[in-house]
């Protein structure tokens, strides 16, 4: 039990210090070693440098090896979409077509379209906020509803649920279950619908109550918004086409092109299987095509040049992958501790259904680390073999395991200490006190409900 106390203290400090702005890259190894040091109180052994170099670092390096291409290409694609004005052009088109009286829908769908196409949720927050703020101000909708609307469109169904999304949370399960980005499409669509319509029901209800109480946009003196001139934006067609290509190419490569090629060399020369890498390869090729199209269509729009834009995208990928990899390294140290076996047994003993255990472990670990991808990686690295064995015994498809794990990690990840939530509030100039209740409803509570729904359907054999 002393070991469990050490884990709890370590996790509390990780959440608190991350919330206070400390770098996870710096504090994760320190706090992992702190948790491991509690073994001394149980009569065990603790070796500081060995814990860091032989437990923490291999897990960090393994995560970077597996997922850096997705982080890199995702960041670059998001950057070229942003700098070229393509993200703004899509948002402008959607808001114009939807019209007045549906401003919340316009913001949510704008975020959804660009994030489903592979644009980072952070880029979505920066790109959509100025347009959303202008819409909300004109319609006199309280600004406190804007961050939850952005979060609903960018942090939920397009991140984890819709089949084919290139976001990292949908890519991680592929290597564990031998699936692709389109795994369990029916369950994914059901979960996405619950998140979208449930979130919109909540936000429109909040808007009506606010208007009935006489609350308007509010006076935000520090607001300094710069919206790109619509006349200088690229066309909607050339802006949306790269996103369509990413989605379609990912499907074509994963379902037809790559499976038709000879892959026997993977087992003989690289000690792996085609099933383990095909999903990742499909996504890499699709994102490369998307990036190339954005550059071809908008070459003259890169004021500082294409090379500088690509460099900025590359730089942006480093911090994102290192933050997540550090959390994975932390989790790898924690999972080797004696105290963690008690925690793991508690999570897995709640139900004999592997989908329930998978959902709980993915969600809880995502909440602990403040990262959906970090928590998901730790959960699957630790428990995936058990989940596969139990699921196989009762006839549950690996595709169902994939979708439940992906959706589950997108619930508790957005607790108040989550980096994306903090960034969103900073970008919009709002506070946790003003916005988090509605953010939490849209990104924690409703996604959790959608996860319960697909667990029930998946247990019935629906894929």
Tab-separated table of C-alpha atoms in Angstrom:
chain	number	residue	atom	x	y	z
A	1	UNK	CA	0.000	0.000	0.000
A	2	UNK	CA	2.940	2.354	0.576
A	3	UNK	CA	3.792	1.902	-3.091
A	4	UNK	CA	0.236	2.889	-4.038
A	5	UNK	CA	0.558	6.017	-1.897
A	6	UNK	CA	3.774	6.863	-3.746
A	7	UNK	CA	2.001	6.516	-7.085
A	8	UNK	CA	-0.872	8.737	-5.922
A	9	UNK	CA	1.524	11.446	-4.648
A	10	UNK	CA	3.482	11.289	-7.893
A	11	UNK	CA	0.344	11.539	-10.035
A	12	UNK	CA	-1.043	14.421	-8.005
A	13	UNK	CA	2.206	16.341	-8.425
A	14	UNK	CA	2.266	15.579	-12.161
A	15	UNK	CA	-1.261	16.965	-12.618
A	16	UNK	CA	-0.683	19.953	-10.354
A	17	UNK	CA	2.667	20.986	-11.824
A	18	UNK	CA	1.430	20.482	-15.409
A	19	UNK	CA	-1.583	22.649	-14.557
A	20	UNK	CA	0.803	25.280	-13.165
A	21	UNK	CA	2.699	25.349	-16.450
A	22	UNK	CA	5.715	23.137	-15.706
A	23	UNK	CA	7.156	21.236	-18.663
A	24	UNK	CA	6.080	17.593	-18.681
A	25	UNK	CA	9.376	16.748	-20.395
A	26	UNK	CA	11.175	17.963	-17.272
A	27	UNK	CA	8.916	16.775	-14.464
A	28	UNK	CA	7.766	13.375	-15.809
A	29	UNK	CA	11.090	11.546	-15.253
A	30	UNK	CA	11.588	13.221	-11.877
A	31	UNK	CA	8.143	12.217	-10.629
A	32	UNK	CA	8.465	8.717	-12.087
A	33	UNK	CA	11.636	8.255	-10.050
A	34	UNK	CA	9.864	9.700	-7.007
A	35	UNK	CA	7.132	7.069	-7.271
A	36	UNK	CA	9.717	4.323	-7.752
A	37	UNK	CA	11.645	5.472	-4.662
A	38	UNK	CA	8.718	4.472	-2.415
A	39	UNK	CA	9.791	0.864	-2.956
A	40	UNK	CA	12.416	1.525	-0.281
A	41	UNK	CA	9.660	1.820	2.344
A	42	UNK	CA	8.438	-1.675	1.416
A	43	UNK	CA	11.880	-3.197	1.769
A	44	UNK	CA	12.483	-3.165	-1.983
A	45	UNK	CA	15.271	-1.584	-4.001
A	46	UNK	CA	15.471	1.660	-5.947
A	47	UNK	CA	18.184	2.756	-8.364
A	48	UNK	CA	17.768	6.328	-9.572
A	49	UNK	CA	19.838	6.325	-12.758
A	50	UNK	CA	18.767	2.823	-13.778
A	51	UNK	CA	15.116	3.801	-13.398
A	52	UNK	CA	15.689	6.798	-15.653
A	53	UNK	CA	17.888	5.255	-18.358
A	54	UNK	CA	16.581	1.668	-18.405
A	55	UNK	CA	12.866	2.127	-17.755
A	56	UNK	CA	11.856	5.690	-18.568
A	57	UNK	CA	13.973	6.347	-21.655
A	58	UNK	CA	13.320	3.085	-23.573
A	59	UNK	CA	9.572	3.686	-23.358
A	60	UNK	CA	10.001	7.304	-24.456
A	61	UNK	CA	12.183	6.257	-27.388
A	62	UNK	CA	9.817	3.448	-28.365
A	63	UNK	CA	6.872	5.826	-28.535
A	64	UNK	CA	8.791	8.288	-30.700
A	65	UNK	CA	9.870	5.460	-33.026
A	66	UNK	CA	6.285	4.294	-33.461
A	67	UNK	CA	4.410	7.583	-33.754
A	68	UNK	CA	6.766	10.419	-34.684
A	69	UNK	CA	5.883	10.189	-38.410
A	70	UNK	CA	2.230	10.901	-37.587
A	71	UNK	CA	3.112	13.783	-35.269
A	72	UNK	CA	5.534	15.215	-37.823
A	73	UNK	CA	3.299	14.970	-40.867
A	74	UNK	CA	0.203	16.013	-38.910
A	75	UNK	CA	1.960	19.145	-37.649
A	76	UNK	CA	3.291	20.008	-41.105
A	77	UNK	CA	-0.112	19.461	-42.733
A	78	UNK	CA	-1.767	21.640	-40.106
A	79	UNK	CA	0.835	24.345	-40.599
A	80	UNK	CA	0.512	24.525	-44.381
A	81	UNK	CA	-3.292	24.553	-44.063
A	82	UNK	CA	-3.015	27.407	-41.582
A	83	UNK	CA	-0.408	29.573	-43.344
A	84	UNK	CA	-1.973	29.137	-46.790
A	85	UNK	CA	-5.325	30.357	-45.439
A	86	UNK	CA	-7.009	27.065	-46.336
A	87	UNK	CA	-8.286	26.453	-42.797
A	88	UNK	CA	-9.756	29.956	-42.703
A	89	UNK	CA	-11.300	29.512	-46.149
A	90	UNK	CA	-13.113	26.366	-45.018
A	91	UNK	CA	-14.376	28.099	-41.877
A	92	UNK	CA	-15.486	31.141	-43.878
A	93	UNK	CA	-17.391	28.962	-46.361
A	94	UNK	CA	-19.168	26.966	-43.672
A	95	UNK	CA	-20.199	30.019	-41.658
A	96	UNK	CA	-21.490	31.753	-44.785
A	97	UNK	CA	-23.526	28.754	-45.910
A	98	UNK	CA	-25.005	27.965	-42.511
A	99	UNK	CA	-26.158	31.532	-42.019
A	100	UNK	CA	-27.296	33.570	-39.056
A	101	UNK	CA	-28.930	31.957	-36.068
A	102	UNK	CA	-26.680	28.899	-36.296
A	103	UNK	CA	-23.391	30.392	-35.180
A	104	UNK	CA	-22.601	27.587	-32.731
A	105	UNK	CA	-23.162	25.007	-35.464
A	106	UNK	CA	-20.871	26.998	-37.758
A	107	UNK	CA	-18.008	26.987	-35.232
A	108	UNK	CA	-18.400	23.300	-34.342
A	109	UNK	CA	-18.589	22.121	-37.947
A	110	UNK	CA	-15.673	24.330	-39.038
A	111	UNK	CA	-13.481	22.769	-36.337
A	112	UNK	CA	-14.767	19.300	-37.192
A	113	UNK	CA	-14.012	19.533	-40.905
A	114	UNK	CA	-10.427	20.712	-40.546
A	115	UNK	CA	-9.531	18.345	-37.681
A	116	UNK	CA	-11.067	15.355	-39.464
A	117	UNK	CA	-8.842	16.239	-42.359
A	118	UNK	CA	-5.752	15.980	-40.172
A	119	UNK	CA	-5.252	19.529	-38.909
A	120	UNK	CA	-4.037	19.611	-35.305
A	121	UNK	CA	-6.651	20.525	-32.714
A	122	UNK	CA	-4.305	23.304	-31.541
A	123	UNK	CA	-4.234	24.770	-35.051
A	124	UNK	CA	-8.022	24.511	-35.162
A	125	UNK	CA	-8.314	26.569	-31.986
A	126	UNK	CA	-6.090	29.328	-33.381
A	127	UNK	CA	-7.692	29.292	-36.846
A	128	UNK	CA	-11.356	29.194	-35.846
A	129	UNK	CA	-11.314	31.460	-32.784
A	130	UNK	CA	-11.170	34.831	-34.626
A	131	UNK	CA	-14.001	33.834	-36.961
A	132	UNK	CA	-16.065	32.379	-34.118
A	133	UNK	CA	-15.560	35.458	-31.975
A	134	UNK	CA	-16.740	37.708	-34.805
A	135	UNK	CA	-19.831	35.547	-35.336
A	136	UNK	CA	-20.663	35.381	-31.630
A	137	UNK	CA	-20.162	39.124	-31.166
A	138	UNK	CA	-22.446	39.956	-34.091
A	139	UNK	CA	-25.148	37.543	-32.852
A	140	UNK	CA	-24.617	38.693	-29.227
A	141	UNK	CA	-24.009	35.130	-28.000
A	142	UNK	CA	-22.068	34.960	-24.703
A	143	UNK	CA	-18.383	34.495	-25.422
A	144	UNK	CA	-18.119	31.901	-22.636
A	145	UNK	CA	-19.887	29.462	-24.999
A	146	UNK	CA	-17.236	29.855	-27.721
A	147	UNK	CA	-14.439	27.752	-26.111
A	148	UNK	CA	-16.832	24.827	-25.468
A	149	UNK	CA	-18.010	25.040	-29.097
A	150	UNK	CA	-14.419	24.901	-30.381
A	151	UNK	CA	-13.672	22.040	-27.987
A	152	UNK	CA	-16.718	20.087	-29.154
A	153	UNK	CA	-15.691	20.388	-32.799
A	154	UNK	CA	-11.968	19.748	-32.326
A	155	UNK	CA	-11.453	17.659	-29.175
A	156	UNK	CA	-14.149	14.981	-29.438
A	157	UNK	CA	-15.718	12.999	-32.302
A	158	UNK	CA	-13.214	13.929	-35.031
A	159	UNK	CA	-10.354	13.042	-32.696
A	160	UNK	CA	-11.479	9.577	-31.632
A	161	UNK	CA	-14.706	8.354	-33.200
A	162	UNK	CA	-15.260	9.053	-36.898
A	163	UNK	CA	-13.807	6.194	-38.983
A	164	UNK	CA	-10.736	7.270	-40.935
A	165	UNK	CA	-9.703	10.234	-38.814
A	166	UNK	CA	-5.925	10.685	-39.069
A	167	UNK	CA	-5.608	12.022	-35.518
A	168	UNK	CA	-3.037	10.182	-33.387
A	169	UNK	CA	-5.690	8.850	-30.978
A	170	UNK	CA	-7.108	6.790	-33.843
A	171	UNK	CA	-3.676	5.686	-35.050
A	172	UNK	CA	-2.272	4.289	-31.779
A	173	UNK	CA	-4.564	1.211	-31.519
A	174	UNK	CA	-3.653	0.080	-35.046
A	175	UNK	CA	-0.273	-1.357	-34.070
A	176	UNK	CA	-1.730	-3.241	-31.095
A	177	UNK	CA	-4.792	-4.738	-32.747
A	178	UNK	CA	-3.669	-5.009	-36.364
A	179	UNK	CA	-6.496	-2.731	-37.502
A	180	UNK	CA	-6.681	0.368	-39.675
A	181	UNK	CA	-8.066	3.870	-39.221
A	182	UNK	CA	-11.537	2.769	-40.377
A	183	UNK	CA	-11.982	0.117	-37.658
A	184	UNK	CA	-15.544	-0.550	-36.428
A	185	UNK	CA	-17.240	2.091	-38.623
A	186	UNK	CA	-20.758	1.600	-37.243
A	187	UNK	CA	-19.604	2.014	-33.657
A	188	UNK	CA	-17.524	5.037	-34.632
A	189	UNK	CA	-20.450	6.742	-36.338
A	190	UNK	CA	-22.765	6.016	-33.398
A	191	UNK	CA	-20.250	7.468	-30.938
A	192	UNK	CA	-19.684	10.511	-33.165
A	193	UNK	CA	-23.409	11.215	-33.428
A	194	UNK	CA	-23.871	11.014	-29.656
A	195	UNK	CA	-20.985	13.430	-29.118
A	196	UNK	CA	-22.017	15.880	-31.828
A	197	UNK	CA	-25.753	16.043	-31.212
A	198	UNK	CA	-25.432	15.632	-27.458
A	199	UNK	CA	-22.919	18.463	-27.309
A	200	UNK	CA	-24.989	20.693	-29.579
A	201	UNK	CA	-28.118	20.021	-27.512
A	202	UNK	CA	-26.228	21.119	-24.411
A	203	UNK	CA	-24.687	24.254	-25.933
A	204	UNK	CA	-27.907	25.479	-27.583
A	205	UNK	CA	-29.678	24.945	-24.257
A	206	UNK	CA	-27.027	27.052	-22.503
A	207	UNK	CA	-27.366	29.732	-25.200
A	208	UNK	CA	-31.153	29.936	-24.796
A	209	UNK	CA	-30.882	30.247	-21.025
A	210	UNK	CA	-28.265	32.973	-21.346
A	211	UNK	CA	-30.339	34.980	-23.812
A	212	UNK	CA	-33.439	34.583	-21.641
A	213	UNK	CA	-31.417	36.028	-18.755
A	214	UNK	CA	-30.342	38.981	-20.903
A	215	UNK	CA	-26.703	37.878	-21.193
A	216	UNK	CA	-24.885	38.972	-24.324
A	217	UNK	CA	-21.413	38.608	-25.793
A	218	UNK	CA	-19.903	40.644	-22.995
A	219	UNK	CA	-17.236	43.313	-22.796
A	220	UNK	CA	-13.815	41.840	-23.475
A	221	UNK	CA	-11.424	44.775	-23.567
A	222	UNK	CA	-8.269	42.729	-24.111
A	223	UNK	CA	-9.593	41.123	-27.275
A	224	UNK	CA	-7.234	41.627	-30.201
A	225	UNK	CA	-8.596	39.740	-33.164
A	226	UNK	CA	-7.202	39.561	-36.664
A	227	UNK	CA	-9.376	37.777	-39.198
A	228	UNK	CA	-7.901	37.114	-42.619
A	229	UNK	CA	-9.578	39.109	-45.378
A	230	UNK	CA	-12.001	36.756	-47.129
A	231	UNK	CA	-11.109	38.330	-50.477
A	232	UNK	CA	-7.529	37.086	-50.169
A	233	UNK	CA	-8.338	33.546	-49.066
A	234	UNK	CA	-7.985	30.544	-51.401
A	235	UNK	CA	-11.149	29.039	-52.824
A	236	UNK	CA	-13.148	26.561	-50.796
A	237	UNK	CA	-12.608	23.876	-53.447
A	238	UNK	CA	-8.804	24.034	-53.359
A	239	UNK	CA	-8.902	24.298	-49.553
A	240	UNK	CA	-11.118	21.278	-48.924
A	241	UNK	CA	-9.607	19.049	-51.649
A	242	UNK	CA	-6.403	18.172	-49.704
A	243	UNK	CA	-8.537	17.084	-46.731
A	244	UNK	CA	-10.708	14.925	-48.984
A	245	UNK	CA	-7.578	13.428	-50.521
A	246	UNK	CA	-6.123	12.577	-47.092
A	247	UNK	CA	-9.310	10.754	-46.085
A	248	UNK	CA	-9.840	8.936	-49.405
A	249	UNK	CA	-6.161	8.079	-49.898
A	250	UNK	CA	-5.937	6.689	-46.374
A	251	UNK	CA	-8.879	4.401	-47.133
A	252	UNK	CA	-7.606	3.323	-50.558
A	253	UNK	CA	-4.064	2.618	-49.364
A	254	UNK	CA	-5.199	0.677	-46.286
A	255	UNK	CA	-7.929	-1.358	-47.975
A	256	UNK	CA	-6.605	-2.003	-51.485
A	257	UNK	CA	-3.197	-0.685	-52.529
A	258	UNK	CA	-0.952	-1.864	-49.685
A	259	UNK	CA	-2.708	-5.235	-49.129
A	260	UNK	CA	-2.164	-6.069	-52.816
A	261	UNK	CA	1.624	-5.696	-52.509
A	262	UNK	CA	4.081	-8.420	-51.550
A	263	UNK	CA	4.945	-7.923	-47.863
A	264	UNK	CA	6.722	-11.201	-47.042
A	265	UNK	CA	10.013	-9.301	-46.717
A	266	UNK	CA	8.728	-7.667	-43.531
A	267	UNK	CA	8.856	-10.914	-41.600
A	268	UNK	CA	12.182	-12.078	-42.977
A	269	UNK	CA	14.089	-8.782	-43.020
A	270	UNK	CA	12.393	-6.573	-40.414
A	271	UNK	CA	10.900	-8.968	-37.825
A	272	UNK	CA	7.427	-7.501	-38.137
A	273	UNK	CA	4.212	-8.141	-40.045
A	274	UNK	CA	2.275	-6.238	-42.653
A	275	UNK	CA	-0.726	-6.149	-40.331
A	276	UNK	CA	1.305	-4.285	-37.715
A	277	UNK	CA	2.469	-1.495	-40.038
A	278	UNK	CA	-0.134	-1.172	-42.806
A	279	UNK	CA	-2.341	1.315	-40.957
A	280	UNK	CA	0.614	3.561	-40.158
A	281	UNK	CA	1.966	3.387	-43.707
A	282	UNK	CA	-1.422	4.272	-45.194
A	283	UNK	CA	-1.718	7.329	-42.980
A	284	UNK	CA	1.833	8.481	-43.768
A	285	UNK	CA	1.246	8.264	-47.524
A	286	UNK	CA	-2.117	10.033	-47.256
A	287	UNK	CA	-0.702	12.945	-45.253
A	288	UNK	CA	2.234	13.337	-47.645
A	289	UNK	CA	-0.237	13.637	-50.536
A	290	UNK	CA	-2.315	16.166	-48.597
A	291	UNK	CA	0.717	18.333	-47.818
A	292	UNK	CA	1.863	18.236	-51.429
A	293	UNK	CA	-1.560	19.345	-52.685
A	294	UNK	CA	-1.781	22.290	-50.282
A	295	UNK	CA	1.651	23.482	-51.424
A	296	UNK	CA	0.833	23.066	-55.139
A	297	UNK	CA	-2.487	24.904	-54.838
A	298	UNK	CA	-1.150	27.752	-52.682
A	299	UNK	CA	2.524	28.074	-53.528
A	300	UNK	CA	2.408	31.868	-53.869
A	301	UNK	CA	0.492	32.321	-50.611
A	302	UNK	CA	3.436	31.316	-48.438
A	303	UNK	CA	4.775	34.792	-47.712
A	304	UNK	CA	7.927	33.510	-46.004
A	305	UNK	CA	8.344	30.665	-48.447
A	306	UNK	CA	7.381	27.009	-48.350
A	307	UNK	CA	10.652	25.973	-46.708
A	308	UNK	CA	10.092	28.256	-43.705
A	309	UNK	CA	6.526	27.004	-43.316
A	310	UNK	CA	7.707	23.389	-43.370
A	311	UNK	CA	10.399	24.207	-40.816
A	312	UNK	CA	7.794	25.751	-38.515
A	313	UNK	CA	5.640	22.653	-38.828
A	314	UNK	CA	8.564	20.388	-38.042
A	315	UNK	CA	9.483	22.469	-34.999
A	316	UNK	CA	5.897	22.314	-33.772
A	317	UNK	CA	5.911	18.515	-33.933
A	318	UNK	CA	8.900	18.163	-31.606
A	319	UNK	CA	7.276	19.573	-28.491
A	320	UNK	CA	4.030	17.667	-29.077
A	321	UNK	CA	5.675	14.267	-29.504
A	322	UNK	CA	8.151	14.815	-26.654
A	323	UNK	CA	5.409	15.841	-24.225
A	324	UNK	CA	3.401	12.729	-24.993
A	325	UNK	CA	6.442	10.446	-25.102
A	326	UNK	CA	7.531	11.740	-21.684
A	327	UNK	CA	4.113	10.854	-20.286
A	328	UNK	CA	4.456	7.392	-21.812
A	329	UNK	CA	7.895	7.049	-20.219
A	330	UNK	CA	6.378	8.052	-16.894
A	331	UNK	CA	3.623	5.498	-17.301
A	332	UNK	CA	6.124	2.779	-18.162
A	333	UNK	CA	7.944	3.344	-14.869
A	334	UNK	CA	4.671	3.388	-12.928
A	335	UNK	CA	3.416	0.154	-14.484
A	336	UNK	CA	6.553	-1.713	-13.346
A	337	UNK	CA	5.991	-0.827	-9.682
A	338	UNK	CA	4.500	-3.310	-7.253
A	339	UNK	CA	1.851	-0.794	-6.206
A	340	UNK	CA	0.586	-0.519	-9.784
A	341	UNK	CA	-0.412	-4.186	-9.807
A	342	UNK	CA	-3.025	-3.330	-7.164
A	343	UNK	CA	-4.287	-0.382	-9.223
A	344	UNK	CA	-4.366	-2.476	-12.407
A	345	UNK	CA	-6.163	-5.338	-10.690
A	346	UNK	CA	-8.760	-2.892	-9.431
A	347	UNK	CA	-9.402	-1.464	-12.909
A	348	UNK	CA	-9.578	-4.847	-14.609
A	349	UNK	CA	-11.664	-6.579	-11.937
A	350	UNK	CA	-14.611	-4.226	-12.331
A	351	UNK	CA	-16.008	-6.360	-15.166
A	352	UNK	CA	-15.261	-9.589	-17.043
A	353	UNK	CA	-16.060	-7.768	-20.274
A	354	UNK	CA	-12.698	-6.745	-21.851
A	355	UNK	CA	-14.339	-3.684	-23.418
A	356	UNK	CA	-15.231	-2.337	-19.980
A	357	UNK	CA	-11.722	-2.938	-18.629
A	358	UNK	CA	-10.201	-1.372	-21.730
A	359	UNK	CA	-12.423	1.694	-21.518
A	360	UNK	CA	-11.742	2.225	-17.821
A	361	UNK	CA	-7.973	1.810	-18.098
A	362	UNK	CA	-7.680	4.024	-21.208
A	363	UNK	CA	-9.881	6.742	-19.736
A	364	UNK	CA	-8.362	6.726	-16.245
A	365	UNK	CA	-4.787	6.781	-17.524
A	366	UNK	CA	-5.665	9.558	-20.000
A	367	UNK	CA	-7.085	11.540	-17.098
A	368	UNK	CA	-4.023	10.917	-14.957
A	369	UNK	CA	-1.573	12.025	-17.631
A	370	UNK	CA	-3.788	14.789	-19.025
A	371	UNK	CA	-3.260	13.335	-22.487
A	372	UNK	CA	-5.549	11.115	-24.551
A	373	UNK	CA	-2.714	9.688	-26.630
A	374	UNK	CA	-0.408	9.301	-23.635
A	375	UNK	CA	-3.001	7.503	-21.518
A	376	UNK	CA	-4.076	5.317	-24.437
A	377	UNK	CA	-0.490	4.310	-25.182
A	378	UNK	CA	0.166	3.344	-21.578
A	379	UNK	CA	-3.082	1.370	-21.306
A	380	UNK	CA	-2.536	-0.595	-24.504
A	381	UNK	CA	1.158	-1.198	-23.883
A	382	UNK	CA	0.250	-2.620	-20.485
A	383	UNK	CA	-3.018	-4.474	-21.053
A	384	UNK	CA	-3.592	-5.003	-24.807
A	385	UNK	CA	-2.596	-8.679	-24.786
A	386	UNK	CA	-5.072	-9.367	-21.985
A	387	UNK	CA	-7.811	-7.492	-23.840
A	388	UNK	CA	-7.145	-9.406	-27.068
A	389	UNK	CA	-7.162	-12.765	-25.298
A	390	UNK	CA	-10.406	-12.082	-23.428
A	391	UNK	CA	-12.093	-10.572	-26.495
A	392	UNK	CA	-11.122	-13.527	-28.661
A	393	UNK	CA	-12.572	-15.943	-26.111
A	394	UNK	CA	-16.013	-14.320	-26.320
A	395	UNK	CA	-15.976	-13.470	-30.024
A	396	UNK	CA	-15.341	-9.700	-29.881
A	397	UNK	CA	-13.526	-8.329	-32.920
A	398	UNK	CA	-10.169	-6.495	-32.610
A	399	UNK	CA	-11.883	-3.661	-34.522
A	400	UNK	CA	-14.262	-3.187	-31.600
A	401	UNK	CA	-11.317	-3.094	-29.198
A	402	UNK	CA	-9.732	-0.429	-31.404
A	403	UNK	CA	-12.779	1.834	-31.472
A	404	UNK	CA	-13.632	1.498	-27.776
A	405	UNK	CA	-10.042	2.262	-26.759
A	406	UNK	CA	-9.911	5.314	-29.038
A	407	UNK	CA	-13.254	6.742	-27.867
A	408	UNK	CA	-12.534	5.994	-24.193
A	409	UNK	CA	-9.248	7.897	-24.126
A	410	UNK	CA	-11.081	11.025	-25.312
A	411	UNK	CA	-13.093	11.427	-22.104
A	412	UNK	CA	-11.166	12.100	-18.914
A	413	UNK	CA	-8.221	13.408	-20.930
A	414	UNK	CA	-9.787	16.889	-20.976
A	415	UNK	CA	-9.877	17.411	-17.230
A	416	UNK	CA	-8.887	20.959	-16.165
A	417	UNK	CA	-5.131	20.218	-16.254
A	418	UNK	CA	-5.230	19.084	-19.904
A	419	UNK	CA	-2.825	21.036	-22.101
A	420	UNK	CA	-5.307	21.490	-24.947
A	421	UNK	CA	-7.910	22.940	-22.564
A	422	UNK	CA	-5.384	25.355	-21.070
A	423	UNK	CA	-4.208	26.388	-24.548
A	424	UNK	CA	-7.787	26.916	-25.757
A	425	UNK	CA	-8.613	29.154	-22.800
A	426	UNK	CA	-5.409	31.144	-23.318
A	427	UNK	CA	-6.154	31.604	-27.024
A	428	UNK	CA	-9.704	32.793	-26.369
A	429	UNK	CA	-8.822	34.907	-23.340
A	430	UNK	CA	-11.270	33.068	-21.099
A	431	UNK	CA	-10.926	31.277	-17.750
A	432	UNK	CA	-11.725	27.863	-16.295
A	433	UNK	CA	-14.321	29.508	-14.065
A	434	UNK	CA	-16.148	31.003	-17.050
A	435	UNK	CA	-16.002	28.046	-19.423
A	436	UNK	CA	-14.910	24.748	-17.958
A	437	UNK	CA	-18.335	23.502	-16.812
A	438	UNK	CA	-19.540	23.540	-20.428
A	439	UNK	CA	-16.203	22.302	-21.826
A	440	UNK	CA	-16.341	19.394	-19.389
A	441	UNK	CA	-19.893	18.524	-20.362
A	442	UNK	CA	-19.011	18.459	-24.085
A	443	UNK	CA	-15.610	16.757	-23.850
A	444	UNK	CA	-15.840	14.560	-20.732
A	445	UNK	CA	-19.426	13.665	-19.811
A	446	UNK	CA	-21.005	13.229	-23.245
A	447	UNK	CA	-18.012	11.313	-24.727
A	448	UNK	CA	-18.199	9.000	-21.692
A	449	UNK	CA	-21.878	8.358	-22.492
A	450	UNK	CA	-20.965	7.594	-26.114
A	451	UNK	CA	-18.333	5.130	-24.907
A	452	UNK	CA	-20.883	3.285	-22.772
A	453	UNK	CA	-23.195	3.089	-25.802
A	454	UNK	CA	-20.597	1.520	-28.113
A	455	UNK	CA	-19.454	-0.897	-25.395
A	456	UNK	CA	-23.034	-2.203	-25.263
A	457	UNK	CA	-23.290	-2.402	-29.061
A	458	UNK	CA	-19.819	-3.897	-29.440
A	459	UNK	CA	-20.630	-6.596	-26.875
A	460	UNK	CA	-23.614	-7.501	-29.055
A	461	UNK	CA	-21.325	-8.118	-32.035
A	462	UNK	CA	-21.943	-4.843	-33.873
A	463	UNK	CA	-18.847	-3.537	-35.653
